[in-house]
Coordinates of C-alpha atoms in Angstrom, one line a residue:
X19 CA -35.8 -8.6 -9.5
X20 CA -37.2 -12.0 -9.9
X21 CA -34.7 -13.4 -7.3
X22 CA -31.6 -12.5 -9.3
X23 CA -28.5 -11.2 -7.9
X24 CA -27.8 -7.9 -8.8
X25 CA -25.0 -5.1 -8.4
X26 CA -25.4 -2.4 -6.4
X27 CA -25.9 0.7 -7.8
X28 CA -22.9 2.4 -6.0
X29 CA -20.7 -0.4 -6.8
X30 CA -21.8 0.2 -10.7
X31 CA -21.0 4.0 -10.5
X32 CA -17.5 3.2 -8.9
X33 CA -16.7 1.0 -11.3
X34 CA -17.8 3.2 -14.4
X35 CA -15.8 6.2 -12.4
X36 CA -12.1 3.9 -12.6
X37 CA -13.0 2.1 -16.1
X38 CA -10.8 5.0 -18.0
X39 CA -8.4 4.1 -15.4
X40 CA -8.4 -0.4 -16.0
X41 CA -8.6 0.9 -19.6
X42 CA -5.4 3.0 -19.9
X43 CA -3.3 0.4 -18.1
X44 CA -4.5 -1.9 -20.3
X45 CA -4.0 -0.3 -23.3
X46 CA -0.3 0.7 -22.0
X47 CA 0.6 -3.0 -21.8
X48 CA -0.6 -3.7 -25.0
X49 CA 1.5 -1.0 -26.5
X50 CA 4.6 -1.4 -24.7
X51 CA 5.6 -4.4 -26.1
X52 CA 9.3 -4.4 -24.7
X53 CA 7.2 -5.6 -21.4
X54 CA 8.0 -9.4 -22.4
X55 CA 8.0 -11.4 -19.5
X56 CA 7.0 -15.0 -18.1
X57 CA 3.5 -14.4 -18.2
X58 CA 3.5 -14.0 -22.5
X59 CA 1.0 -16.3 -23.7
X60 CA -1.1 -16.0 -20.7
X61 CA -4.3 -14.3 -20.1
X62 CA -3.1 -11.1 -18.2
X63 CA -6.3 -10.3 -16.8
X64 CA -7.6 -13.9 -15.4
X65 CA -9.1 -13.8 -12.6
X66 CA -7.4 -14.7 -9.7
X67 CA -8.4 -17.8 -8.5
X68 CA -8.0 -16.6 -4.8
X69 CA -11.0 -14.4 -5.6
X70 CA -14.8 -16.0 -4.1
X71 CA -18.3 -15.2 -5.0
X72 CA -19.7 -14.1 -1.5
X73 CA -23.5 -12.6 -1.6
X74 CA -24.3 -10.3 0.9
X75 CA -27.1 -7.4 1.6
X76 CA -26.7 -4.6 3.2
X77 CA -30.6 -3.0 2.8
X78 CA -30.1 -2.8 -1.1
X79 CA -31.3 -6.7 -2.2
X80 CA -28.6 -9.6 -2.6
X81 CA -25.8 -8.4 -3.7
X82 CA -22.6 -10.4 -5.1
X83 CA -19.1 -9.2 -4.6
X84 CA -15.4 -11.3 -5.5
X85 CA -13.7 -11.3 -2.2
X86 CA -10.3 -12.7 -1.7
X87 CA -9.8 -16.0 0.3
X88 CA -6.5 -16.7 1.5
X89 CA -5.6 -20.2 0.1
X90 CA -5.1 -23.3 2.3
X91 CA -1.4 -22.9 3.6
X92 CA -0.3 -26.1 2.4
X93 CA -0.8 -24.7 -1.1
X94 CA 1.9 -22.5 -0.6
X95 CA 4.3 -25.7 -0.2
X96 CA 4.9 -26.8 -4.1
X97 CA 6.3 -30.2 -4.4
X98 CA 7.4 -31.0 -0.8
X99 CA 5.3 -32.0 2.2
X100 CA 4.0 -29.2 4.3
X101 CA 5.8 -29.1 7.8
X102 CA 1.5 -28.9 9.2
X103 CA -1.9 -28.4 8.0
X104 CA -2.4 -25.2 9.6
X105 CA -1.0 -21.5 9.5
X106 CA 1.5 -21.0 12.7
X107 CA 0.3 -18.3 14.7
X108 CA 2.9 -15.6 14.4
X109 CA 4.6 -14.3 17.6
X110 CA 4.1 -11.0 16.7
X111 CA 0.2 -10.1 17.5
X112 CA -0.1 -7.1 16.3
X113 CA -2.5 -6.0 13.6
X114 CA -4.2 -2.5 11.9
X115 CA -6.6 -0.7 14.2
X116 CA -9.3 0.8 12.4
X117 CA -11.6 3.7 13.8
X118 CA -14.3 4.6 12.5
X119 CA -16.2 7.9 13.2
X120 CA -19.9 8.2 12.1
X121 CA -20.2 11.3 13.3
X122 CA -20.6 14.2 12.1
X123 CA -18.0 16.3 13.6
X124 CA -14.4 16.5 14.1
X125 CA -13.1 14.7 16.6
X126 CA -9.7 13.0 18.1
X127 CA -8.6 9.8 18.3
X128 CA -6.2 9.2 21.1
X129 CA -3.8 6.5 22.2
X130 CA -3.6 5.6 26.0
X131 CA -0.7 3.9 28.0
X132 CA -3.3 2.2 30.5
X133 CA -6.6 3.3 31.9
X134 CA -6.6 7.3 32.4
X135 CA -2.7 7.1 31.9
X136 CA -0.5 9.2 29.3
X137 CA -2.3 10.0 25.9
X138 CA -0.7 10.6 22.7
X139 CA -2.5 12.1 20.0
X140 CA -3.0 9.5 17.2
X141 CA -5.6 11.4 14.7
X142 CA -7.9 14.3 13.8
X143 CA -10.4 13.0 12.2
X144 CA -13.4 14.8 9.9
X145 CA -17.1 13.7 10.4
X146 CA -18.0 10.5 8.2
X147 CA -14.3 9.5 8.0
X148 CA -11.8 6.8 9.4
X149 CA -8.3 6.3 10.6
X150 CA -5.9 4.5 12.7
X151 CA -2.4 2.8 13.2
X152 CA -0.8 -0.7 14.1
X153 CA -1.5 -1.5 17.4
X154 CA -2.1 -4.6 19.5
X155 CA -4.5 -6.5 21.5
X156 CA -5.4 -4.9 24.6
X157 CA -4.1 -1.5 23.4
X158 CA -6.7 1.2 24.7
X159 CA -8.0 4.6 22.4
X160 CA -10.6 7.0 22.5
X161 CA -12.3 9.4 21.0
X162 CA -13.1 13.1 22.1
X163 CA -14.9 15.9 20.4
X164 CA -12.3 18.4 18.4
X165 CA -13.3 21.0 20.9
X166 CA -13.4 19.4 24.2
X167 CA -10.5 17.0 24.0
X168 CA -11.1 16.8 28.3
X169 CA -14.4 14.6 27.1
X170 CA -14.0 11.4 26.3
X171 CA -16.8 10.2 23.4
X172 CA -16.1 6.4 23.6
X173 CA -13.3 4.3 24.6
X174 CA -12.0 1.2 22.9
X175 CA -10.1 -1.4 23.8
X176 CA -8.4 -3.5 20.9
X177 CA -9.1 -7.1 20.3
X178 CA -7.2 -9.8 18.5
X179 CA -6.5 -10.2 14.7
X180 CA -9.0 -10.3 12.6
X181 CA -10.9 -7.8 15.1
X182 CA -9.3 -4.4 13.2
X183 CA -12.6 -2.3 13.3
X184 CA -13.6 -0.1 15.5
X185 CA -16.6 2.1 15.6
X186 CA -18.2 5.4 16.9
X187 CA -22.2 5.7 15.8
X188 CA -23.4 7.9 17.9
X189 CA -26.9 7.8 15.9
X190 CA -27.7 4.2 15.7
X191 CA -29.9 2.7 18.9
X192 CA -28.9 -1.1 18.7
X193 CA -33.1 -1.8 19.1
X194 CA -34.3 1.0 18.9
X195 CA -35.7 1.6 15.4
X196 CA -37.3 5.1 16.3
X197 CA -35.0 6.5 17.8
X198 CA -32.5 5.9 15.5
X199 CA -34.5 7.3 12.7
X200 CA -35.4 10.3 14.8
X201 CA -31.2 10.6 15.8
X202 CA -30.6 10.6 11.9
X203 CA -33.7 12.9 10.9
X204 CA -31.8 15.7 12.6
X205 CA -29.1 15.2 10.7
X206 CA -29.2 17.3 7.1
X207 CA -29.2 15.7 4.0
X208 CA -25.8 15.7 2.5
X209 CA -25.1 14.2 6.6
X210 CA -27.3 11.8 5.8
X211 CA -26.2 10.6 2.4
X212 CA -22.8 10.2 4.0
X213 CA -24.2 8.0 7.3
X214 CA -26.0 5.7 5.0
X215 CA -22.9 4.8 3.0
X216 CA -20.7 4.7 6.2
X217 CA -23.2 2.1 7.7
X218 CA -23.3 0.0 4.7
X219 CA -19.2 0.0 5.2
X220 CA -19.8 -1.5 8.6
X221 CA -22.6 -3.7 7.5
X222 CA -20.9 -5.1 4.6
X223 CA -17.7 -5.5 6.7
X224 CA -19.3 -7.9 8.6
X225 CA -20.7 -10.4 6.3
X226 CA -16.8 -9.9 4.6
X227 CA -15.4 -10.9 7.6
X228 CA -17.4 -14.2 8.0
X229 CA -16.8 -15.0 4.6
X230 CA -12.8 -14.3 4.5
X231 CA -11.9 -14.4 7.7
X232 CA -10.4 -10.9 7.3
X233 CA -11.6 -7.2 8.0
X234 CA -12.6 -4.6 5.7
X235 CA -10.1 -1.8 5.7
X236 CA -11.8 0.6 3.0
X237 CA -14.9 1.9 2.5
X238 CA -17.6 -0.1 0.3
X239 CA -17.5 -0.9 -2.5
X240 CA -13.8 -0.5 -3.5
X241 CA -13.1 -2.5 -6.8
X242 CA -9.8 -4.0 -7.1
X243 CA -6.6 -2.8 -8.1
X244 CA -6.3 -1.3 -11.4
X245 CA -2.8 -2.7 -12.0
X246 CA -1.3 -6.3 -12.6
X247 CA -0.4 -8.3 -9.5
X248 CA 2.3 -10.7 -9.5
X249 CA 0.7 -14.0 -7.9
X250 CA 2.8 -15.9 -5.5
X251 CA 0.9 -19.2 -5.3
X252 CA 3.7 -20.5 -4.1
X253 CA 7.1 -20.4 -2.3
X254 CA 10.6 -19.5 -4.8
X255 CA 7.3 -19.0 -7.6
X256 CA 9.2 -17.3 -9.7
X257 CA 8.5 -14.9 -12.9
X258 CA 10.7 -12.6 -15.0
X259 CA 10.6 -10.0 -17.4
X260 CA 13.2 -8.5 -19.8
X261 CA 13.8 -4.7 -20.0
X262 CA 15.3 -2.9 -21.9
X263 CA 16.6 -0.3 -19.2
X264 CA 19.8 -2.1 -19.4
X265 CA 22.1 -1.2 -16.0
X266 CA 24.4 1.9 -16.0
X267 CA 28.4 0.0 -16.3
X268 CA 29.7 3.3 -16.0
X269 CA 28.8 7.1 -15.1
X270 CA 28.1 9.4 -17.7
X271 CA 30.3 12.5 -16.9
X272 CA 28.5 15.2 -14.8
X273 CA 27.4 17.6 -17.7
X274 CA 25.2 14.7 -19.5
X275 CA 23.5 13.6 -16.0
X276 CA 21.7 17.1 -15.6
X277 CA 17.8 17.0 -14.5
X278 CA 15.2 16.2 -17.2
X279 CA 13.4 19.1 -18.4
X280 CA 11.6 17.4 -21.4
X281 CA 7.6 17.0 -20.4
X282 CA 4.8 14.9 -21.2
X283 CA 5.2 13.0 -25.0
X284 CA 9.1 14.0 -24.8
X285 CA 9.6 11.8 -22.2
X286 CA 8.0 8.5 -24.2
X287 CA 10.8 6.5 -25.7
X288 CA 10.0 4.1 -28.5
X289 CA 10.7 0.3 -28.0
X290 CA 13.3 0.9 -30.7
X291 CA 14.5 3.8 -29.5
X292 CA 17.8 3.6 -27.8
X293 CA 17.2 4.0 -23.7
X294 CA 19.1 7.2 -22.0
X295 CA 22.7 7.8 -22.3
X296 CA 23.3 3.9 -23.8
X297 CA 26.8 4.1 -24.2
X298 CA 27.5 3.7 -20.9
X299 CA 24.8 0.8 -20.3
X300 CA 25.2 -2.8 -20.7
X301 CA 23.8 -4.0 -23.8
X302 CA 20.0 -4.0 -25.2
X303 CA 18.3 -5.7 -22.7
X304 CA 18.3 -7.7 -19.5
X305 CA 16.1 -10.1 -17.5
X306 CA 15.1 -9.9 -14.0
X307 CA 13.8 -12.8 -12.2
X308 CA 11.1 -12.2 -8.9
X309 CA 10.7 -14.8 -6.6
X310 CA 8.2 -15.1 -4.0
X311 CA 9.2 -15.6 -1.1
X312 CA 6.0 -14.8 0.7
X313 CA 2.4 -15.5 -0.2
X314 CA 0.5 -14.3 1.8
X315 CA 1.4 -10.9 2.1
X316 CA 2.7 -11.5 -1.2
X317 CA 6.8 -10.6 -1.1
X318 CA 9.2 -11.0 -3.8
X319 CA 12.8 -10.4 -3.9
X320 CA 14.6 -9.3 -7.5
X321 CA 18.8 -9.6 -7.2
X322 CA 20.8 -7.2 -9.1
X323 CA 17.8 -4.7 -9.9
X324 CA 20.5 -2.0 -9.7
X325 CA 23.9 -1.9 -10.7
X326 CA 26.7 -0.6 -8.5
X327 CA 27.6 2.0 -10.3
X328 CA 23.3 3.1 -9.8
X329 CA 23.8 2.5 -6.2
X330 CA 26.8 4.9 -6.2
X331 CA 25.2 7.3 -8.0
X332 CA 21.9 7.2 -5.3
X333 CA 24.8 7.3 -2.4
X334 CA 26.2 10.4 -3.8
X335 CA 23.0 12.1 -4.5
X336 CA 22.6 11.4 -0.5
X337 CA 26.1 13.0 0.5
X338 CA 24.6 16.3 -1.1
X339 CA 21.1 16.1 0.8
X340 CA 19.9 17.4 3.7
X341 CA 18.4 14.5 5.9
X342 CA 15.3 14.9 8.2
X343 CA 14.1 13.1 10.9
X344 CA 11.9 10.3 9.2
X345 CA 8.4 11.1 10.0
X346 CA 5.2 8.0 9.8
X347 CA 1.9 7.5 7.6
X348 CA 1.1 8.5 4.0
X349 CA 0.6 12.8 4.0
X350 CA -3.0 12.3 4.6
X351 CA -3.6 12.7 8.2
X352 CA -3.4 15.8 9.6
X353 CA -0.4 17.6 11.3
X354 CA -1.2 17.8 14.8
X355 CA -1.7 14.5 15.1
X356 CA 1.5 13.2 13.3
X357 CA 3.9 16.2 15.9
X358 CA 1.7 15.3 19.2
X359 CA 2.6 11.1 18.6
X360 CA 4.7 10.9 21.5
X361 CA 5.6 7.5 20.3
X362 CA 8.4 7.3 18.4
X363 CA 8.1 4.5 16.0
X364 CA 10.4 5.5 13.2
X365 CA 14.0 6.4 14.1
X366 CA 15.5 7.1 10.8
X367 CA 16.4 10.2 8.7
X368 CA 15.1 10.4 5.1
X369 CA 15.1 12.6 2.2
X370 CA 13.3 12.9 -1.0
X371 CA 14.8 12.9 -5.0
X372 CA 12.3 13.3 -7.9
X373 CA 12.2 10.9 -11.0
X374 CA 13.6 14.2 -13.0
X375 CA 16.6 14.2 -10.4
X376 CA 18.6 12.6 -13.4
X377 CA 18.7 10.0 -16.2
X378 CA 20.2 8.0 -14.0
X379 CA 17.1 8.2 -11.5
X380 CA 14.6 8.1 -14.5
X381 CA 16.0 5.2 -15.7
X382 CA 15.1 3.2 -12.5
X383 CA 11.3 4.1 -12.5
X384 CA 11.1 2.7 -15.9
X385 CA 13.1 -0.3 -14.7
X386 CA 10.6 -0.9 -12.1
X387 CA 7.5 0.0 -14.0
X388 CA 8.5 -3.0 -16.3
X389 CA 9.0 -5.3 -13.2
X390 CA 5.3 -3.5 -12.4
X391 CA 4.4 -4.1 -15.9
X392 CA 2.5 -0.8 -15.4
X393 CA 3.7 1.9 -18.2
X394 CA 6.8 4.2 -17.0
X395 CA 3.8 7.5 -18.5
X396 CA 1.7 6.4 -15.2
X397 CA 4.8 6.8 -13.3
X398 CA 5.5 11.0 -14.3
X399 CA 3.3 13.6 -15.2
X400 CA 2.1 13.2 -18.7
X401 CA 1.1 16.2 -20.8
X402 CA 0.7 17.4 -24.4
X403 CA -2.1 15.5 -24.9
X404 CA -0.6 12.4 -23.8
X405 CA -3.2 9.8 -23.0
X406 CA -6.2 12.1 -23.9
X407 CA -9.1 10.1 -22.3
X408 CA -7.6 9.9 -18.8
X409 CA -8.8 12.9 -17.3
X410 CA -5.3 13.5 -15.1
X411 CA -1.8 14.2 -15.8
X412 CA -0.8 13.3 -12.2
X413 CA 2.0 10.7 -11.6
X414 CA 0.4 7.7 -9.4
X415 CA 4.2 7.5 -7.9
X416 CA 5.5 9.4 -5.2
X417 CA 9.3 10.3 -5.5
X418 CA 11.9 8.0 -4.1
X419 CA 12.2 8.1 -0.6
X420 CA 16.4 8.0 0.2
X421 CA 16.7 6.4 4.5
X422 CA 19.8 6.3 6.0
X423 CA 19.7 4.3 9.6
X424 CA 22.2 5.1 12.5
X425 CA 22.9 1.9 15.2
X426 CA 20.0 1.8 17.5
X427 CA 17.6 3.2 15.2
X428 CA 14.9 1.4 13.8
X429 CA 10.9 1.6 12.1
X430 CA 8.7 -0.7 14.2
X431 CA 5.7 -2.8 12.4
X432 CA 3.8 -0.7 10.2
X433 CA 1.5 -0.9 7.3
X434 CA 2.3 1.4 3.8
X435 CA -0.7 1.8 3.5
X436 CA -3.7 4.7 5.0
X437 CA -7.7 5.1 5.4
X438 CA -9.8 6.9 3.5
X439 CA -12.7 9.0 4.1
X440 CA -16.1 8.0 2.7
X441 CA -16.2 11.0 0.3
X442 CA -13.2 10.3 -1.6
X443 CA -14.4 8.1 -5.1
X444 CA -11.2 6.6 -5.7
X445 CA -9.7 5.5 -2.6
X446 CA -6.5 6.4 -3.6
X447 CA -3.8 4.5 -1.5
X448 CA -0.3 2.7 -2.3
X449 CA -0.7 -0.3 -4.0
X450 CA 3.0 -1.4 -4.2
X451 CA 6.3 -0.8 -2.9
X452 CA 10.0 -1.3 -4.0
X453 CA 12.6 -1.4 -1.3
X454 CA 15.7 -1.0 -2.7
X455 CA 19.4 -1.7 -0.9
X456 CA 22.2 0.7 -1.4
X457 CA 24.5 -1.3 1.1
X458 CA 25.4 -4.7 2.9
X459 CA 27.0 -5.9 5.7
X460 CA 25.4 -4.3 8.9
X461 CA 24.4 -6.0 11.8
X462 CA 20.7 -6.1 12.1
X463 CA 18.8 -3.5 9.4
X464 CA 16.9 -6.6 8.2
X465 CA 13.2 -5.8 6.6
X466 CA 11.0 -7.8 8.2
X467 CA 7.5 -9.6 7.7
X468 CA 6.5 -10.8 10.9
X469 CA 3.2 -11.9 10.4
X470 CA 3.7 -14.1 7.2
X471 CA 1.6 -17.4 6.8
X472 CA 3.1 -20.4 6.8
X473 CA 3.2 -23.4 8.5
X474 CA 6.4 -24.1 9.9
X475 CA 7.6 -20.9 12.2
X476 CA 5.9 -18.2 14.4
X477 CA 9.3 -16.5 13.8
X478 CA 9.3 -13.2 11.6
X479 CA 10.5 -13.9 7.4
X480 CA 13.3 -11.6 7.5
X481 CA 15.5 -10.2 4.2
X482 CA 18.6 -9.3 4.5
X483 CA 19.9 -6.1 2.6
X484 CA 22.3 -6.7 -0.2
X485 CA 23.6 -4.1 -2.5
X486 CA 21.4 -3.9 -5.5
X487 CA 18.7 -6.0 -4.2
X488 CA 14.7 -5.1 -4.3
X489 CA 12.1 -6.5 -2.7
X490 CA 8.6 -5.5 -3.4
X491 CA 5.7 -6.5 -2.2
X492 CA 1.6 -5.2 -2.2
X493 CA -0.4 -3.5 0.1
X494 CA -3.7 -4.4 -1.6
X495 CA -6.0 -7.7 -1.9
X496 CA -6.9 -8.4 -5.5
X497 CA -10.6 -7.8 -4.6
X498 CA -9.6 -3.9 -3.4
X499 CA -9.2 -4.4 0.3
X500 CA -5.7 -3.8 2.2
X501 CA -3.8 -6.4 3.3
X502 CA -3.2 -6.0 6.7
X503 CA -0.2 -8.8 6.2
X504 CA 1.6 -6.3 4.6
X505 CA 2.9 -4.8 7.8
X506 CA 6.4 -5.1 7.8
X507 CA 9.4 -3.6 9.9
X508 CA 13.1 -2.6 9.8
X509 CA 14.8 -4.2 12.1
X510 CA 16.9 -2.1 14.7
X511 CA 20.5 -1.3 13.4
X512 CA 23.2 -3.0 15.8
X513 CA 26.4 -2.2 14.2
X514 CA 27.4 0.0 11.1
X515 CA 25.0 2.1 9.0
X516 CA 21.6 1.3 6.7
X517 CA 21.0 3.0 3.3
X518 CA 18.0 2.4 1.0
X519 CA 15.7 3.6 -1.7
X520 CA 11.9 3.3 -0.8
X521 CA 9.7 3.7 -4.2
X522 CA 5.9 3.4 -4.0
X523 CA 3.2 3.1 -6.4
X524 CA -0.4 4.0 -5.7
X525 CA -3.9 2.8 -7.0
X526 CA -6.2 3.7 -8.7
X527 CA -4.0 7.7 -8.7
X528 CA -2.1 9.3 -6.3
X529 CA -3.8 11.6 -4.2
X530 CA -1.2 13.3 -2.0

């Protein structure tokens, strides 16, 4: 090619495969226009200056990809001295573990206490695919074949952050050029295809991590997220949008709160249509202000995003619910794994209410999808011809999550987000979540971040509940990758009880 840079053919296809996608939330911003907010007048889709030209090859020619670089910490310090120049070291060293099989058979990935000690059962995974969990440094894991779990394939001890990838290639000869061509000849072609792009996942990981300083925890190439990210260049940044799902004052009487049955273009309500049951709203609109309060992961808190008389109405939805034992990941990983973990991480008891649960309940996805600014028709199923040129009606939000916390209970660090395997063209995974408090005054129950940068405290950023309060924050880069900052953790109940609303929003769709 002369010596130009060029895109990689894969990279183009992706990108051709989520253009309806970048497209129709586009085009739902622009026609939404009770989405005013703080960033009015500014270009919505500017690149983020975090994101840095890195050139890399991975057998196809130079290549160039935008690749997010954390900012210099003392950025995050607007108009006061930074306490240092550097990022404090967080005490909590934990991080995501990776594993990558590039096999092509099933196999297990296991968790051991020490050396040959007690085992739990972390993951089945398919051939070509990966998975994993938090974990620390020095944590041990292996792999065994699906069939012979007494045979261990590989072990792995884990290293410390940024070292999050691990990897099983039981074809490539480090050396050996024939050998490894003769290892992948006997492998058929579709197996083949699906090595090739697993490789240049590992190969390209590694020329991203000397470039960020940060693994790659998808599979190449992964554009970025479809939907707008609020930037937090800053601490107490703040932005705010107006809405027009005013809060509920007072409850509408039991026989006009009944479930939505109206579908697709029956749902859509005109900016000047009047919003669901209005006479017992307050007013036409209101603003909401986000602040940052972490940049990097990016965390933002939003007062008063529900009323009381919404929280009320989520609390006695509860009383009528039947709560399970809270269970850990995404859906995507298979069963035996998740009922073999012998570690229990997540202590709590949840249960699940759909957007159509009531107007009440519809009215907060469209309240978030403003703070979002993604349209509230991305956040349901949409029919009737409703957005005819995306080719899904599938919501890209999973219902809200309802967790109620005993004393002593607890979910250790975790991420939100999962891994996907190398066949899957979009990637689907969360992209953002909203926390949302139903209660105050407990001892302990905090949400915490403990692995925020900054550069003044190795202690954990810590938010404590209030009633009405949301937090959200992202569990992708801009450039597509997951932030493995994100991890966050509630804090172990001391004294009283714990009630809140998880919501989370996926990207590019939701693939449950």
């Amino acid at each position: 090619d002369g010596g130009h840079r060029r895109s990689s053919f894969a990279m183009m296809t992706m990108q051709l495969l989520l253009t309806f996608f970048a497209l129709f939330v586009s085009t739902a911003l622009a026609e939404n226009p009770n989405l005013s907010c703080s960033l009015d007048g500014d270009d919505h889709n500017a690149k983020d200056p975090a994101l840095k030209e890195m050139t890399f090859d991975v057998g196809d020619g130079p290549e160039t990809f935008l690749a997010y670089v954390q900012p210099d910490v003392t950025t995050f310090y607007k108009d006061i001295d930074p306490p240092s120049s550097k990022i404090v070291t967080p005490k909590h060293k934990g991080l995501a573990g990776l594993f990558i099989n590039m096999s092509n058979k099933r196999v297990r990935l296991y968790w051991e206490a020490y050396l040959g000690g007690a085992k739990s059962l972390i993951d089945v995974q398919n051939g070509f695919s990966g998975g994993g969990t938090a974990t620390f440094p020095t944590h041990s894991f292996f792999y065994t074949s699906d069939d012979d779990p007494d045979t261990i394939l590989i072990r792995f001890k884990v290293g410390k952050y940024p070292d999050n990838v691990y990897v099983y290639d039981p074809y490539h000869i480090e050396g050996d050029e024939k050998q490894t061509s003769n290892n992948l000849e006997a492998l058929n072609k579709e197996d083949r295809e699906s090595y090739k792009k697993m490789r240049k996942t590992v190969l390209f990981g590694e020329e991203y991590k000397k470039f960020t300083g940060r693994s790659y925890l998808v599979n190449y190439p992964r554009p970025g997220p479809t939907h707008h990210m609020w930037r937090a260049d800053y601490f107490n940044q703040t932005h705010w949008i107006t809405t027009r799902e005013t809060h509920f004052e007072k409850m509408p009487p039991k026989e006009e709160r009944l479930t939505i049955t109206a579908y697709g273009k029956k749902r859509a309500l005109a900016d000047s249509a009047p919003r669901m049951l209005s006479d017992y709203r307050t007013g036409d609109t209101m603003n909401l202000t986000i602040k940052a309060i972490s940049c990097a992961p990016r965390v933002f808190e939003i007062k008063n995003f529900l009323s009381p008389v919404e929280v009320q109405h989520l609390l006695d939805v509860a009383a009528g619910e039947d709560l399970a034992l809270s269970s850990t990941g995404i859906g995507n990983k298979a069963d035996d794994a998740e009922q073999s973990d012998t570690r229990r991480t997540r202590t709590s008891y949840n249960s699940w209410l759909e957007r159509e649960r009531s107007p009440v309940v519809d009215a907060i996805y469209r309240r978030a999808s403003d703070v979002l600014r993604i349209d509230e028709a991305l956040l349901r199923h949409r029919g009737d011809g409703e957005y005819p040129n995306v080719n899904t009606d599938k919501t890209i939000a999973e219902s809200l999550q309802l967790v109620h916390y005993d004393p002593n209970q607890e979910y250790t660090a975790h991420h939100d987000f999962g891994y996907s395997d190398v066949v899957e063209p979009f990637q689907a995974q969360r992209f953002a979540t909203i926390l949302l408090y139903l209660n105050e005054g407990m001892e302990g129950g905090a949400t915490s971040f403990p692995r925020w940068a900054n550069a003044e405290t190795f202690e954990e950023l810590k938010v404590v509940p209030e009633v009405g309060k949301a937090v959200l924050f992202y569990s992708q880069l801009p450039d597509g990758n997951m932030d493995d900052l994100s991890q966050h953790e509630a804090k172990k109940v001391r004294l009283g009880e714990k009630w809140l609303v998880n919501l989370w929003v996926w990207s590019p769709v939701y693939e449950k």
